């Protein structure tokens, strides 16, 4: 039986990955961790094993891995793209020192690692449409720089030390349980809250900014399927492009309008996040993931929108 540690367990993905993996491996075998005192009083912490853990504290990380006999780490702790531009040093400390600590601990305790990367690894020189798996990268945001460096470091630890490290390049993640914190793609979540609560939304990206998205059930399935994939079949292993929905604010608003006919969108552009969005791909080519380990997303734009409005509508009643 696996013994899993999830870092950043109270973030947008962690909040749903923890119960998903507890269901699969048993509650006692999935240790959640977060770095804020208040994390202790969350459902994720109260429903199973939980450790207070600041990912920049290497000794504490080793202690937690040792104490729980961890063999697999889902390393989700990370700052996102917009927050990163406000404080690049803080982003570097969490994203790079944090990853370095996880890799070193994994080396000592022989753990497998899941490392989520991002579309942010691409930059203005990358092909814009159906951006290939292997292509020019050179990101311009500090978040993208940290993710592409992270991908390379993961590959290095695999080739030098033989560690089993796998990862996906997630596009924008849409979900209903926890809000994203400080990303460029956050509009695609906020729009649902404001549509339900106020019938209107003011978007910080231009109406035709195209960025790929993925709905949470596909995020969770993707991570698990990759970690359970036959290692022999993985040519890339780490940093797989995955995608499900290619969308712009305008298209997403039109889809929401099918369910809430009075819904209105207007625009108040944030130049920082717009510049980041402009440097990212319009859409991704995820054929390597499909070929090597059977990636097959379930939710398209219509299905995701229907489900988000249903689930959030119930919750925000
Ligand atoms: N959702 C992230 C962001 O916008 C991209 O990985 O920063």
PDB file of C-alpha atoms and ligand atoms in Angstrom:
ATOM      1  CA  UNK A   1       0.000   0.000   0.000  1.00  0.00           C
ATOM      2  CA  UNK A   2       1.190   3.479  -0.851  1.00  0.00           C
ATOM      3  CA  UNK A   3       2.013   6.111   1.786  1.00  0.00           C
ATOM      4  CA  UNK A   4       1.432   9.507   0.233  1.00  0.00           C
ATOM      5  CA  UNK A   5       2.388  13.028   1.325  1.00  0.00           C
ATOM      6  CA  UNK A   6       0.626  15.970  -0.345  1.00  0.00           C
ATOM      7  CA  UNK A   7       2.287  19.370   0.002  1.00  0.00           C
ATOM      8  CA  UNK A   8       0.180  22.480  -0.560  1.00  0.00           C
ATOM      9  CA  UNK A   9      -2.828  20.357   0.372  1.00  0.00           C
ATOM     10  CA  UNK A  10      -5.086  23.352   1.073  1.00  0.00           C
ATOM     11  CA  UNK A  11      -4.632  24.893  -2.373  1.00  0.00           C
ATOM     12  CA  UNK A  12      -7.020  24.681  -5.318  1.00  0.00           C
ATOM     13  CA  UNK A  13      -5.845  21.224  -6.445  1.00  0.00           C
ATOM     14  CA  UNK A  14      -4.854  19.818  -3.031  1.00  0.00           C
ATOM     15  CA  UNK A  15      -8.276  20.446  -1.500  1.00  0.00           C
ATOM     16  CA  UNK A  16      -9.733  17.924  -3.959  1.00  0.00           C
ATOM     17  CA  UNK A  17      -6.716  15.657  -4.479  1.00  0.00           C
ATOM     18  CA  UNK A  18      -6.571  14.764  -0.772  1.00  0.00           C
ATOM     19  CA  UNK A  19     -10.079  13.211  -0.546  1.00  0.00           C
ATOM     20  CA  UNK A  20      -9.627  11.655  -4.022  1.00  0.00           C
ATOM     21  CA  UNK A  21      -6.425   9.840  -2.986  1.00  0.00           C
ATOM     22  CA  UNK A  22      -7.806   8.995   0.493  1.00  0.00           C
ATOM     23  CA  UNK A  23     -10.685   7.253  -1.222  1.00  0.00           C
ATOM     24  CA  UNK A  24      -8.231   5.306  -3.379  1.00  0.00           C
ATOM     25  CA  UNK A  25      -5.454   4.448  -0.880  1.00  0.00           C
ATOM     26  CA  UNK A  26      -7.251   4.717   2.489  1.00  0.00           C
ATOM     27  CA  UNK A  27      -7.461   7.812   4.684  1.00  0.00           C
ATOM     28  CA  UNK A  28      -4.575   6.821   6.976  1.00  0.00           C
ATOM     29  CA  UNK A  29      -2.256   6.437   3.984  1.00  0.00           C
ATOM     30  CA  UNK A  30      -2.598   9.985   2.674  1.00  0.00           C
ATOM     31  CA  UNK A  31      -0.935  12.690   4.766  1.00  0.00           C
ATOM     32  CA  UNK A  32      -1.996  16.239   3.926  1.00  0.00           C
ATOM     33  CA  UNK A  33       0.211  19.220   4.759  1.00  0.00           C
ATOM     34  CA  UNK A  34      -0.088  22.989   4.773  1.00  0.00           C
ATOM     35  CA  UNK A  35       1.987  25.833   6.156  1.00  0.00           C
ATOM     36  CA  UNK A  36      -0.542  28.139   7.864  1.00  0.00           C
ATOM     37  CA  UNK A  37      -1.718  27.663  11.469  1.00  0.00           C
ATOM     38  CA  UNK A  38      -5.321  28.001  10.265  1.00  0.00           C
ATOM     39  CA  UNK A  39      -4.849  25.028   7.890  1.00  0.00           C
ATOM     40  CA  UNK A  40      -5.181  22.789  10.962  1.00  0.00           C
ATOM     41  CA  UNK A  41      -8.878  23.734  11.263  1.00  0.00           C
ATOM     42  CA  UNK A  42      -9.877  22.757   7.714  1.00  0.00           C
ATOM     43  CA  UNK A  43     -11.868  19.707   6.607  1.00  0.00           C
ATOM     44  CA  UNK A  44      -8.815  18.303   4.829  1.00  0.00           C
ATOM     45  CA  UNK A  45      -6.861  18.381   8.117  1.00  0.00           C
ATOM     46  CA  UNK A  46      -9.700  17.194  10.319  1.00  0.00           C
ATOM     47  CA  UNK A  47     -10.636  14.222   8.112  1.00  0.00           C
ATOM     48  CA  UNK A  48      -7.261  12.454   8.176  1.00  0.00           C
ATOM     49  CA  UNK A  49      -3.551  12.729   8.919  1.00  0.00           C
ATOM     50  CA  UNK A  50      -2.228  16.283   8.635  1.00  0.00           C
ATOM     51  CA  UNK A  51       1.137  17.961   9.284  1.00  0.00           C
ATOM     52  CA  UNK A  52       2.018  21.624   9.505  1.00  0.00           C
ATOM     53  CA  UNK A  53       4.847  21.963   7.008  1.00  0.00           C
ATOM     54  CA  UNK A  54       6.598  24.926   5.422  1.00  0.00           C
ATOM     55  CA  UNK A  55       8.137  23.529   2.263  1.00  0.00           C
ATOM     56  CA  UNK A  56      11.191  25.790   2.612  1.00  0.00           C
ATOM     57  CA  UNK A  57      12.047  23.992   5.901  1.00  0.00           C
ATOM     58  CA  UNK A  58      14.154  21.053   4.723  1.00  0.00           C
ATOM     59  CA  UNK A  59      14.554  19.400   8.126  1.00  0.00           C
ATOM     60  CA  UNK A  60      10.867  19.471   8.920  1.00  0.00           C
ATOM     61  CA  UNK A  61      10.087  17.969   5.501  1.00  0.00           C
ATOM     62  CA  UNK A  62      12.509  15.088   6.131  1.00  0.00           C
ATOM     63  CA  UNK A  63      11.003  14.601   9.595  1.00  0.00           C
ATOM     64  CA  UNK A  64       7.449  14.321   8.179  1.00  0.00           C
ATOM     65  CA  UNK A  65       8.533  11.888   5.431  1.00  0.00           C
ATOM     66  CA  UNK A  66      10.457   9.769   7.932  1.00  0.00           C
ATOM     67  CA  UNK A  67       7.734   9.789  10.596  1.00  0.00           C
ATOM     68  CA  UNK A  68       4.979   8.632   8.208  1.00  0.00           C
ATOM     69  CA  UNK A  69       7.193   6.296   6.136  1.00  0.00           C
ATOM     70  CA  UNK A  70       6.174   8.227   2.992  1.00  0.00           C
ATOM     71  CA  UNK A  71       6.969   6.625  -0.394  1.00  0.00           C
ATOM     72  CA  UNK A  72       5.204   9.053  -2.768  1.00  0.00           C
ATOM     73  CA  UNK A  73       5.028  12.864  -2.667  1.00  0.00           C
ATOM     74  CA  UNK A  74       2.486  14.913  -4.634  1.00  0.00           C
ATOM     75  CA  UNK A  75       4.341  18.207  -4.437  1.00  0.00           C
ATOM     76  CA  UNK A  76       1.682  20.865  -5.008  1.00  0.00           C
ATOM     77  CA  UNK A  77       3.019  23.726  -2.852  1.00  0.00           C
ATOM     78  CA  UNK A  78       3.688  26.621  -5.221  1.00  0.00           C
ATOM     79  CA  UNK A  79       3.049  30.328  -5.777  1.00  0.00           C
ATOM     80  CA  UNK A  80       1.209  31.189  -9.020  1.00  0.00           C
ATOM     81  CA  UNK A  81       1.944  33.563 -11.873  1.00  0.00           C
ATOM     82  CA  UNK A  82       0.331  36.853 -10.778  1.00  0.00           C
ATOM     83  CA  UNK A  83       1.477  36.559  -7.147  1.00  0.00           C
ATOM     84  CA  UNK A  84       4.943  35.765  -8.439  1.00  0.00           C
ATOM     85  CA  UNK A  85       5.206  39.060 -10.306  1.00  0.00           C
ATOM     86  CA  UNK A  86       4.459  40.902  -7.035  1.00  0.00           C
ATOM     87  CA  UNK A  87       7.301  39.170  -5.192  1.00  0.00           C
ATOM     88  CA  UNK A  88       9.667  37.162  -7.424  1.00  0.00           C
ATOM     89  CA  UNK A  89      12.007  36.318  -4.523  1.00  0.00           C
ATOM     90  CA  UNK A  90       9.180  34.808  -2.493  1.00  0.00           C
ATOM     91  CA  UNK A  91       8.133  32.767  -5.527  1.00  0.00           C
ATOM     92  CA  UNK A  92      11.670  31.488  -6.010  1.00  0.00           C
ATOM     93  CA  UNK A  93      11.930  30.463  -2.355  1.00  0.00           C
ATOM     94  CA  UNK A  94       8.672  28.481  -2.413  1.00  0.00           C
ATOM     95  CA  UNK A  95       8.833  27.076  -5.951  1.00  0.00           C
ATOM     96  CA  UNK A  96      12.544  26.349  -6.340  1.00  0.00           C
ATOM     97  CA  UNK A  97      13.958  25.942  -2.817  1.00  0.00           C
ATOM     98  CA  UNK A  98      10.795  24.016  -1.980  1.00  0.00           C
ATOM     99  CA  UNK A  99      11.212  21.652  -4.948  1.00  0.00           C
ATOM    100  CA  UNK A 100      14.893  21.237  -4.220  1.00  0.00           C
ATOM    101  CA  UNK A 101      14.014  20.210  -0.637  1.00  0.00           C
ATOM    102  CA  UNK A 102      11.445  17.703  -1.907  1.00  0.00           C
ATOM    103  CA  UNK A 103      13.920  16.195  -4.387  1.00  0.00           C
ATOM    104  CA  UNK A 104      16.644  15.872  -1.759  1.00  0.00           C
ATOM    105  CA  UNK A 105      14.242  14.271   0.723  1.00  0.00           C
ATOM    106  CA  UNK A 106      13.010  11.933  -2.042  1.00  0.00           C
ATOM    107  CA  UNK A 107      16.628  10.944  -2.679  1.00  0.00           C
ATOM    108  CA  UNK A 108      17.200  10.120   1.005  1.00  0.00           C
ATOM    109  CA  UNK A 109      13.934   8.200   1.457  1.00  0.00           C
ATOM    110  CA  UNK A 110      13.554   6.844  -2.090  1.00  0.00           C
ATOM    111  CA  UNK A 111      10.175   8.453  -2.794  1.00  0.00           C
ATOM    112  CA  UNK A 112       8.332   8.783  -6.096  1.00  0.00           C
ATOM    113  CA  UNK A 113       7.271  12.358  -6.919  1.00  0.00           C
ATOM    114  CA  UNK A 114       4.406  14.005  -8.788  1.00  0.00           C
ATOM    115  CA  UNK A 115       5.358  17.519  -9.900  1.00  0.00           C
ATOM    116  CA  UNK A 116       2.691  19.728 -11.484  1.00  0.00           C
ATOM    117  CA  UNK A 117       4.130  22.032 -14.104  1.00  0.00           C
ATOM    118  CA  UNK A 118       2.187  24.536 -16.200  1.00  0.00           C
ATOM    119  CA  UNK A 119       1.513  26.095 -19.594  1.00  0.00           C
ATOM    120  CA  UNK A 120       3.546  28.940 -18.077  1.00  0.00           C
ATOM    121  CA  UNK A 121       6.728  27.108 -19.142  1.00  0.00           C
ATOM    122  CA  UNK A 122       6.116  28.443 -22.666  1.00  0.00           C
ATOM    123  CA  UNK A 123       6.941  31.970 -23.769  1.00  0.00           C
ATOM    124  CA  UNK A 124       6.411  34.455 -26.587  1.00  0.00           C
ATOM    125  CA  UNK A 125       8.794  32.544 -28.897  1.00  0.00           C
ATOM    126  CA  UNK A 126       6.951  29.230 -28.514  1.00  0.00           C
ATOM    127  CA  UNK A 127       4.530  28.238 -31.278  1.00  0.00           C
ATOM    128  CA  UNK A 128       1.183  29.767 -30.230  1.00  0.00           C
ATOM    129  CA  UNK A 129      -1.356  27.235 -31.474  1.00  0.00           C
ATOM    130  CA  UNK A 130      -1.335  23.572 -30.540  1.00  0.00           C
ATOM    131  CA  UNK A 131       1.992  24.208 -28.824  1.00  0.00           C
ATOM    132  CA  UNK A 132       3.976  20.950 -29.160  1.00  0.00           C
ATOM    133  CA  UNK A 133       5.262  18.836 -26.288  1.00  0.00           C
ATOM    134  CA  UNK A 134       8.881  19.480 -27.247  1.00  0.00           C
ATOM    135  CA  UNK A 135       9.552  22.985 -28.504  1.00  0.00           C
ATOM    136  CA  UNK A 136      11.223  26.296 -27.687  1.00  0.00           C
ATOM    137  CA  UNK A 137      10.218  27.512 -24.205  1.00  0.00           C
ATOM    138  CA  UNK A 138      11.917  30.647 -22.750  1.00  0.00           C
ATOM    139  CA  UNK A 139       9.075  31.863 -20.481  1.00  0.00           C
ATOM    140  CA  UNK A 140       8.964  35.522 -19.425  1.00  0.00           C
ATOM    141  CA  UNK A 141       7.134  35.265 -16.057  1.00  0.00           C
ATOM    142  CA  UNK A 142       9.053  34.313 -12.907  1.00  0.00           C
ATOM    143  CA  UNK A 143       6.454  31.578 -12.364  1.00  0.00           C
ATOM    144  CA  UNK A 144       7.224  30.168 -15.816  1.00  0.00           C
ATOM    145  CA  UNK A 145      10.965  30.398 -15.172  1.00  0.00           C
ATOM    146  CA  UNK A 146      10.513  28.437 -11.924  1.00  0.00           C
ATOM    147  CA  UNK A 147       8.344  25.786 -13.597  1.00  0.00           C
ATOM    148  CA  UNK A 148      10.673  25.191 -16.541  1.00  0.00           C
ATOM    149  CA  UNK A 149      13.641  25.055 -14.130  1.00  0.00           C
ATOM    150  CA  UNK A 150      11.629  22.646 -11.986  1.00  0.00           C
ATOM    151  CA  UNK A 151      10.933  20.385 -14.956  1.00  0.00           C
ATOM    152  CA  UNK A 152      14.644  20.273 -15.791  1.00  0.00           C
ATOM    153  CA  UNK A 153      15.628  19.617 -12.191  1.00  0.00           C
ATOM    154  CA  UNK A 154      13.125  16.749 -11.989  1.00  0.00           C
ATOM    155  CA  UNK A 155      14.581  15.217 -15.179  1.00  0.00           C
ATOM    156  CA  UNK A 156      18.069  15.622 -13.733  1.00  0.00           C
ATOM    157  CA  UNK A 157      17.180  13.803 -10.498  1.00  0.00           C
ATOM    158  CA  UNK A 158      15.627  11.026 -12.556  1.00  0.00           C
ATOM    159  CA  UNK A 159      18.649  10.536 -14.802  1.00  0.00           C
ATOM    160  CA  UNK A 160      21.294  11.061 -12.124  1.00  0.00           C
ATOM    161  CA  UNK A 161      19.686   9.291  -9.161  1.00  0.00           C
ATOM    162  CA  UNK A 162      17.052   7.091 -10.808  1.00  0.00           C
ATOM    163  CA  UNK A 163      14.147   8.680  -8.898  1.00  0.00           C
ATOM    164  CA  UNK A 164      10.667   8.048 -10.295  1.00  0.00           C
ATOM    165  CA  UNK A 165       9.491  11.608 -10.946  1.00  0.00           C
ATOM    166  CA  UNK A 166       6.463  12.304 -13.134  1.00  0.00           C
ATOM    167  CA  UNK A 167       4.512  15.416 -13.950  1.00  0.00           C
ATOM    168  CA  UNK A 168       1.965  17.236 -16.073  1.00  0.00           C
ATOM    169  CA  UNK A 169       1.854  20.719 -17.564  1.00  0.00           C
ATOM    170  CA  UNK A 170      -1.575  21.805 -16.409  1.00  0.00           C
ATOM    171  CA  UNK A 171      -3.414  24.558 -18.238  1.00  0.00           C
ATOM    172  CA  UNK A 172      -5.776  26.811 -16.208  1.00  0.00           C
ATOM    173  CA  UNK A 173      -7.633  24.727 -13.631  1.00  0.00           C
ATOM    174  CA  UNK A 174     -11.381  25.234 -13.179  1.00  0.00           C
ATOM    175  CA  UNK A 175     -12.918  23.904  -9.967  1.00  0.00           C
ATOM    176  CA  UNK A 176     -15.584  24.614  -7.392  1.00  0.00           C
ATOM    177  CA  UNK A 177     -14.247  23.452  -3.995  1.00  0.00           C
ATOM    178  CA  UNK A 178     -11.393  25.932  -3.417  1.00  0.00           C
ATOM    179  CA  UNK A 179     -10.510  29.174  -5.167  1.00  0.00           C
ATOM    180  CA  UNK A 180      -7.248  29.454  -7.093  1.00  0.00           C
ATOM    181  CA  UNK A 181      -4.811  31.857  -5.489  1.00  0.00           C
ATOM    182  CA  UNK A 182      -3.137  34.495  -7.618  1.00  0.00           C
ATOM    183  CA  UNK A 183      -3.030  33.013 -11.105  1.00  0.00           C
ATOM    184  CA  UNK A 184      -3.608  34.470 -14.569  1.00  0.00           C
ATOM    185  CA  UNK A 185      -6.252  31.865 -15.380  1.00  0.00           C
ATOM    186  CA  UNK A 186      -8.305  32.623 -12.218  1.00  0.00           C
ATOM    187  CA  UNK A 187     -10.871  34.511 -14.312  1.00  0.00           C
ATOM    188  CA  UNK A 188     -12.270  31.183 -15.490  1.00  0.00           C
ATOM    189  CA  UNK A 189     -13.235  30.324 -11.902  1.00  0.00           C
ATOM    190  CA  UNK A 190     -14.274  33.800 -10.680  1.00  0.00           C
ATOM    191  CA  UNK A 191     -16.649  34.148 -13.628  1.00  0.00           C
ATOM    192  CA  UNK A 192     -18.809  31.291 -12.268  1.00  0.00           C
ATOM    193  CA  UNK A 193     -19.039  32.741  -8.743  1.00  0.00           C
ATOM    194  CA  UNK A 194     -20.006  36.177 -10.060  1.00  0.00           C
ATOM    195  CA  UNK A 195     -22.423  34.760 -12.643  1.00  0.00           C
ATOM    196  CA  UNK A 196     -24.303  32.893  -9.909  1.00  0.00           C
ATOM    197  CA  UNK A 197     -24.112  35.611  -7.258  1.00  0.00           C
ATOM    198  CA  UNK A 198     -24.472  38.808  -9.333  1.00  0.00           C
ATOM    199  CA  UNK A 199     -25.414  37.788 -12.889  1.00  0.00           C
ATOM    200  CA  UNK A 200     -22.421  39.720 -14.202  1.00  0.00           C
ATOM    201  CA  UNK A 201     -18.603  39.584 -14.218  1.00  0.00           C
ATOM    202  CA  UNK A 202     -15.812  42.063 -14.874  1.00  0.00           C
ATOM    203  CA  UNK A 203     -12.926  40.206 -16.500  1.00  0.00           C
ATOM    204  CA  UNK A 204      -9.249  41.205 -16.102  1.00  0.00           C
ATOM    205  CA  UNK A 205      -8.233  39.595 -19.430  1.00  0.00           C
ATOM    206  CA  UNK A 206      -9.232  40.713 -22.927  1.00  0.00           C
ATOM    207  CA  UNK A 207     -12.252  38.986 -24.456  1.00  0.00           C
ATOM    208  CA  UNK A 208     -10.240  37.079 -27.067  1.00  0.00           C
ATOM    209  CA  UNK A 209      -7.357  35.909 -24.837  1.00  0.00           C
ATOM    210  CA  UNK A 210      -7.191  32.218 -25.597  1.00  0.00           C
ATOM    211  CA  UNK A 211      -5.825  29.929 -22.862  1.00  0.00           C
ATOM    212  CA  UNK A 212      -6.484  26.218 -22.420  1.00  0.00           C
ATOM    213  CA  UNK A 213      -8.389  25.032 -19.345  1.00  0.00           C
ATOM    214  CA  UNK A 214      -9.086  21.752 -17.584  1.00  0.00           C
ATOM    215  CA  UNK A 215     -11.840  20.778 -15.104  1.00  0.00           C
ATOM    216  CA  UNK A 216     -10.909  19.334 -11.712  1.00  0.00           C
ATOM    217  CA  UNK A 217     -12.127  15.741 -12.229  1.00  0.00           C
ATOM    218  CA  UNK A 218      -9.744  15.529 -15.217  1.00  0.00           C
ATOM    219  CA  UNK A 219      -6.925  17.114 -13.172  1.00  0.00           C
ATOM    220  CA  UNK A 220      -7.259  14.392 -10.522  1.00  0.00           C
ATOM    221  CA  UNK A 221      -7.653  11.548 -12.987  1.00  0.00           C
ATOM    222  CA  UNK A 222      -4.660  12.794 -14.983  1.00  0.00           C
ATOM    223  CA  UNK A 223      -2.355  12.873 -11.957  1.00  0.00           C
ATOM    224  CA  UNK A 224      -3.368   9.418 -10.757  1.00  0.00           C
ATOM    225  CA  UNK A 225      -3.275   7.786 -14.201  1.00  0.00           C
ATOM    226  CA  UNK A 226       0.180   9.173 -14.898  1.00  0.00           C
ATOM    227  CA  UNK A 227       1.509   8.009 -11.514  1.00  0.00           C
ATOM    228  CA  UNK A 228       0.092   4.539 -12.129  1.00  0.00           C
ATOM    229  CA  UNK A 229       1.179   4.323 -15.779  1.00  0.00           C
ATOM    230  CA  UNK A 230       3.586   1.616 -16.909  1.00  0.00           C
ATOM    231  CA  UNK A 231       6.991   3.228 -16.614  1.00  0.00           C
ATOM    232  CA  UNK A 232       8.259   1.308 -19.671  1.00  0.00           C
ATOM    233  CA  UNK A 233       5.772   3.140 -21.884  1.00  0.00           C
ATOM    234  CA  UNK A 234       6.742   6.634 -20.750  1.00  0.00           C
ATOM    235  CA  UNK A 235       9.063   8.283 -23.197  1.00  0.00           C
ATOM    236  CA  UNK A 236       8.742  11.703 -21.555  1.00  0.00           C
ATOM    237  CA  UNK A 237       7.797  10.716 -17.964  1.00  0.00           C
ATOM    238  CA  UNK A 238       7.768  14.316 -16.745  1.00  0.00           C
ATOM    239  CA  UNK A 239       6.175  17.572 -17.976  1.00  0.00           C
ATOM    240  CA  UNK A 240       3.438  16.187 -20.223  1.00  0.00           C
ATOM    241  CA  UNK A 241       1.232  18.752 -21.973  1.00  0.00           C
ATOM    242  CA  UNK A 242      -2.389  18.025 -21.008  1.00  0.00           C
ATOM    243  CA  UNK A 243      -5.429  19.949 -22.073  1.00  0.00           C
ATOM    244  CA  UNK A 244      -9.186  19.633 -22.334  1.00  0.00           C
ATOM    245  CA  UNK A 245     -10.840  22.954 -23.193  1.00  0.00           C
ATOM    246  CA  UNK A 246      -9.582  25.757 -25.453  1.00  0.00           C
ATOM    247  CA  UNK A 247     -11.459  28.902 -24.480  1.00  0.00           C
ATOM    248  CA  UNK A 248     -11.509  32.727 -24.290  1.00  0.00           C
ATOM    249  CA  UNK A 249     -13.420  34.896 -21.783  1.00  0.00           C
ATOM    250  CA  UNK A 250     -15.901  35.719 -24.548  1.00  0.00           C
ATOM    251  CA  UNK A 251     -16.576  32.043 -25.381  1.00  0.00           C
ATOM    252  CA  UNK A 252     -16.890  31.083 -21.715  1.00  0.00           C
ATOM    253  CA  UNK A 253     -19.327  33.936 -21.113  1.00  0.00           C
ATOM    254  CA  UNK A 254     -21.423  32.792 -24.110  1.00  0.00           C
ATOM    255  CA  UNK A 255     -21.547  29.255 -22.700  1.00  0.00           C
ATOM    256  CA  UNK A 256     -22.651  30.542 -19.269  1.00  0.00           C
ATOM    257  CA  UNK A 257     -25.310  32.691 -20.968  1.00  0.00           C
ATOM    258  CA  UNK A 258     -26.933  29.506 -22.299  1.00  0.00           C
ATOM    259  CA  UNK A 259     -27.799  28.673 -18.657  1.00  0.00           C
ATOM    260  CA  UNK A 260     -28.148  32.209 -17.215  1.00  0.00           C
ATOM    261  CA  UNK A 261     -29.620  34.216 -20.110  1.00  0.00           C
ATOM    262  CA  UNK A 262     -29.270  37.596 -18.361  1.00  0.00           C
ATOM    263  CA  UNK A 263     -25.537  37.104 -17.677  1.00  0.00           C
ATOM    264  CA  UNK A 264     -23.334  40.032 -18.744  1.00  0.00           C
ATOM    265  CA  UNK A 265     -19.562  40.336 -18.986  1.00  0.00           C
ATOM    266  CA  UNK A 266     -17.462  43.488 -19.232  1.00  0.00           C
ATOM    267  CA  UNK A 267     -13.728  44.059 -19.180  1.00  0.00           C
ATOM    268  CA  UNK A 268     -11.250  45.959 -16.977  1.00  0.00           C
ATOM    269  CA  UNK A 269      -7.858  44.753 -18.160  1.00  0.00           C
ATOM    270  CA  UNK A 270      -5.052  44.077 -15.669  1.00  0.00           C
ATOM    271  CA  UNK A 271      -1.880  44.829 -17.664  1.00  0.00           C
ATOM    272  CA  UNK A 272       0.303  42.456 -15.623  1.00  0.00           C
ATOM    273  CA  UNK A 273      -1.939  39.425 -16.065  1.00  0.00           C
ATOM    274  CA  UNK A 274      -2.735  40.366 -19.679  1.00  0.00           C
ATOM    275  CA  UNK A 275       0.998  40.430 -20.493  1.00  0.00           C
ATOM    276  CA  UNK A 276       1.411  36.994 -18.901  1.00  0.00           C
ATOM    277  CA  UNK A 277      -1.587  35.617 -20.821  1.00  0.00           C
ATOM    278  CA  UNK A 278      -0.238  37.059 -24.086  1.00  0.00           C
ATOM    279  CA  UNK A 279       3.064  35.247 -23.557  1.00  0.00           C
ATOM    280  CA  UNK A 280       1.346  31.840 -23.125  1.00  0.00           C
ATOM    281  CA  UNK A 281       0.045  29.442 -25.804  1.00  0.00           C
ATOM    282  CA  UNK A 282      -3.454  29.810 -27.285  1.00  0.00           C
ATOM    283  CA  UNK A 283      -3.800  26.024 -27.107  1.00  0.00           C
ATOM    284  CA  UNK A 284      -1.699  22.925 -26.375  1.00  0.00           C
ATOM    285  CA  UNK A 285      -0.916  19.736 -28.259  1.00  0.00           C
ATOM    286  CA  UNK A 286      -1.326  16.934 -25.703  1.00  0.00           C
ATOM    287  CA  UNK A 287      -0.861  14.011 -28.100  1.00  0.00           C
ATOM    288  CA  UNK A 288       2.233  12.695 -26.266  1.00  0.00           C
ATOM    289  CA  UNK A 289       0.163  12.220 -23.079  1.00  0.00           C
ATOM    290  CA  UNK A 290      -2.599  10.539 -25.091  1.00  0.00           C
ATOM    291  CA  UNK A 291      -0.101   8.226 -26.787  1.00  0.00           C
ATOM    292  CA  UNK A 292       2.173   7.329 -23.892  1.00  0.00           C
ATOM    293  CA  UNK A 293      -0.279   6.775 -21.029  1.00  0.00           C
ATOM    294  CA  UNK A 294      -3.780   7.133 -22.441  1.00  0.00           C
ATOM    295  CA  UNK A 295      -4.689  10.725 -21.416  1.00  0.00           C
ATOM    296  CA  UNK A 296      -8.353  11.264 -22.280  1.00  0.00           C
ATOM    297  CA  UNK A 297     -10.177  14.198 -20.652  1.00  0.00           C
ATOM    298  CA  UNK A 298     -13.853  13.739 -19.908  1.00  0.00           C
ATOM    299  CA  UNK A 299     -15.066  17.349 -19.665  1.00  0.00           C
ATOM    300  CA  UNK A 300     -15.398  19.729 -22.628  1.00  0.00           C
ATOM    301  CA  UNK A 301     -16.598  23.349 -22.368  1.00  0.00           C
ATOM    302  CA  UNK A 302     -20.312  22.483 -22.361  1.00  0.00           C
ATOM    303  CA  UNK A 303     -20.053  19.641 -19.805  1.00  0.00           C
ATOM    304  CA  UNK A 304     -17.733  21.585 -17.496  1.00  0.00           C
ATOM    305  CA  UNK A 305     -19.965  24.685 -17.557  1.00  0.00           C
ATOM    306  CA  UNK A 306     -23.092  22.650 -16.814  1.00  0.00           C
ATOM    307  CA  UNK A 307     -21.414  20.893 -13.889  1.00  0.00           C
ATOM    308  CA  UNK A 308     -19.782  24.030 -12.406  1.00  0.00           C
ATOM    309  CA  UNK A 309     -23.095  25.908 -12.436  1.00  0.00           C
ATOM    310  CA  UNK A 310     -24.897  22.957 -10.849  1.00  0.00           C
ATOM    311  CA  UNK A 311     -22.346  22.293  -8.088  1.00  0.00           C
ATOM    312  CA  UNK A 312     -21.599  25.939  -7.278  1.00  0.00           C
ATOM    313  CA  UNK A 313     -25.252  26.907  -7.631  1.00  0.00           C
ATOM    314  CA  UNK A 314     -26.129  24.393  -4.893  1.00  0.00           C
ATOM    315  CA  UNK A 315     -23.324  25.608  -2.656  1.00  0.00           C
ATOM    316  CA  UNK A 316     -23.924  29.339  -3.028  1.00  0.00           C
ATOM    317  CA  UNK A 317     -27.711  29.075  -2.521  1.00  0.00           C
TER     318      UNK A 317
HETATM  319  N1  LIG B   1      -3.139  28.655 -13.253  1.00  0.00           N
HETATM  320  C1  LIG B   1      -1.762  29.090 -13.304  1.00  0.00           C
HETATM  321  C2  LIG B   1      -1.640  30.559 -13.288  1.00  0.00           C
HETATM  322  O1  LIG B   1      -2.494  31.202 -13.867  1.00  0.00           O
HETATM  323  C3  LIG B   1      -1.101  28.552 -14.532  1.00  0.00           C
HETATM  324  O2  LIG B   1      -0.462  27.369 -14.232  1.00  0.00           O
HETATM  325  O3  LIG B   1      -0.709  31.061 -12.753  1.00  0.00           O
END
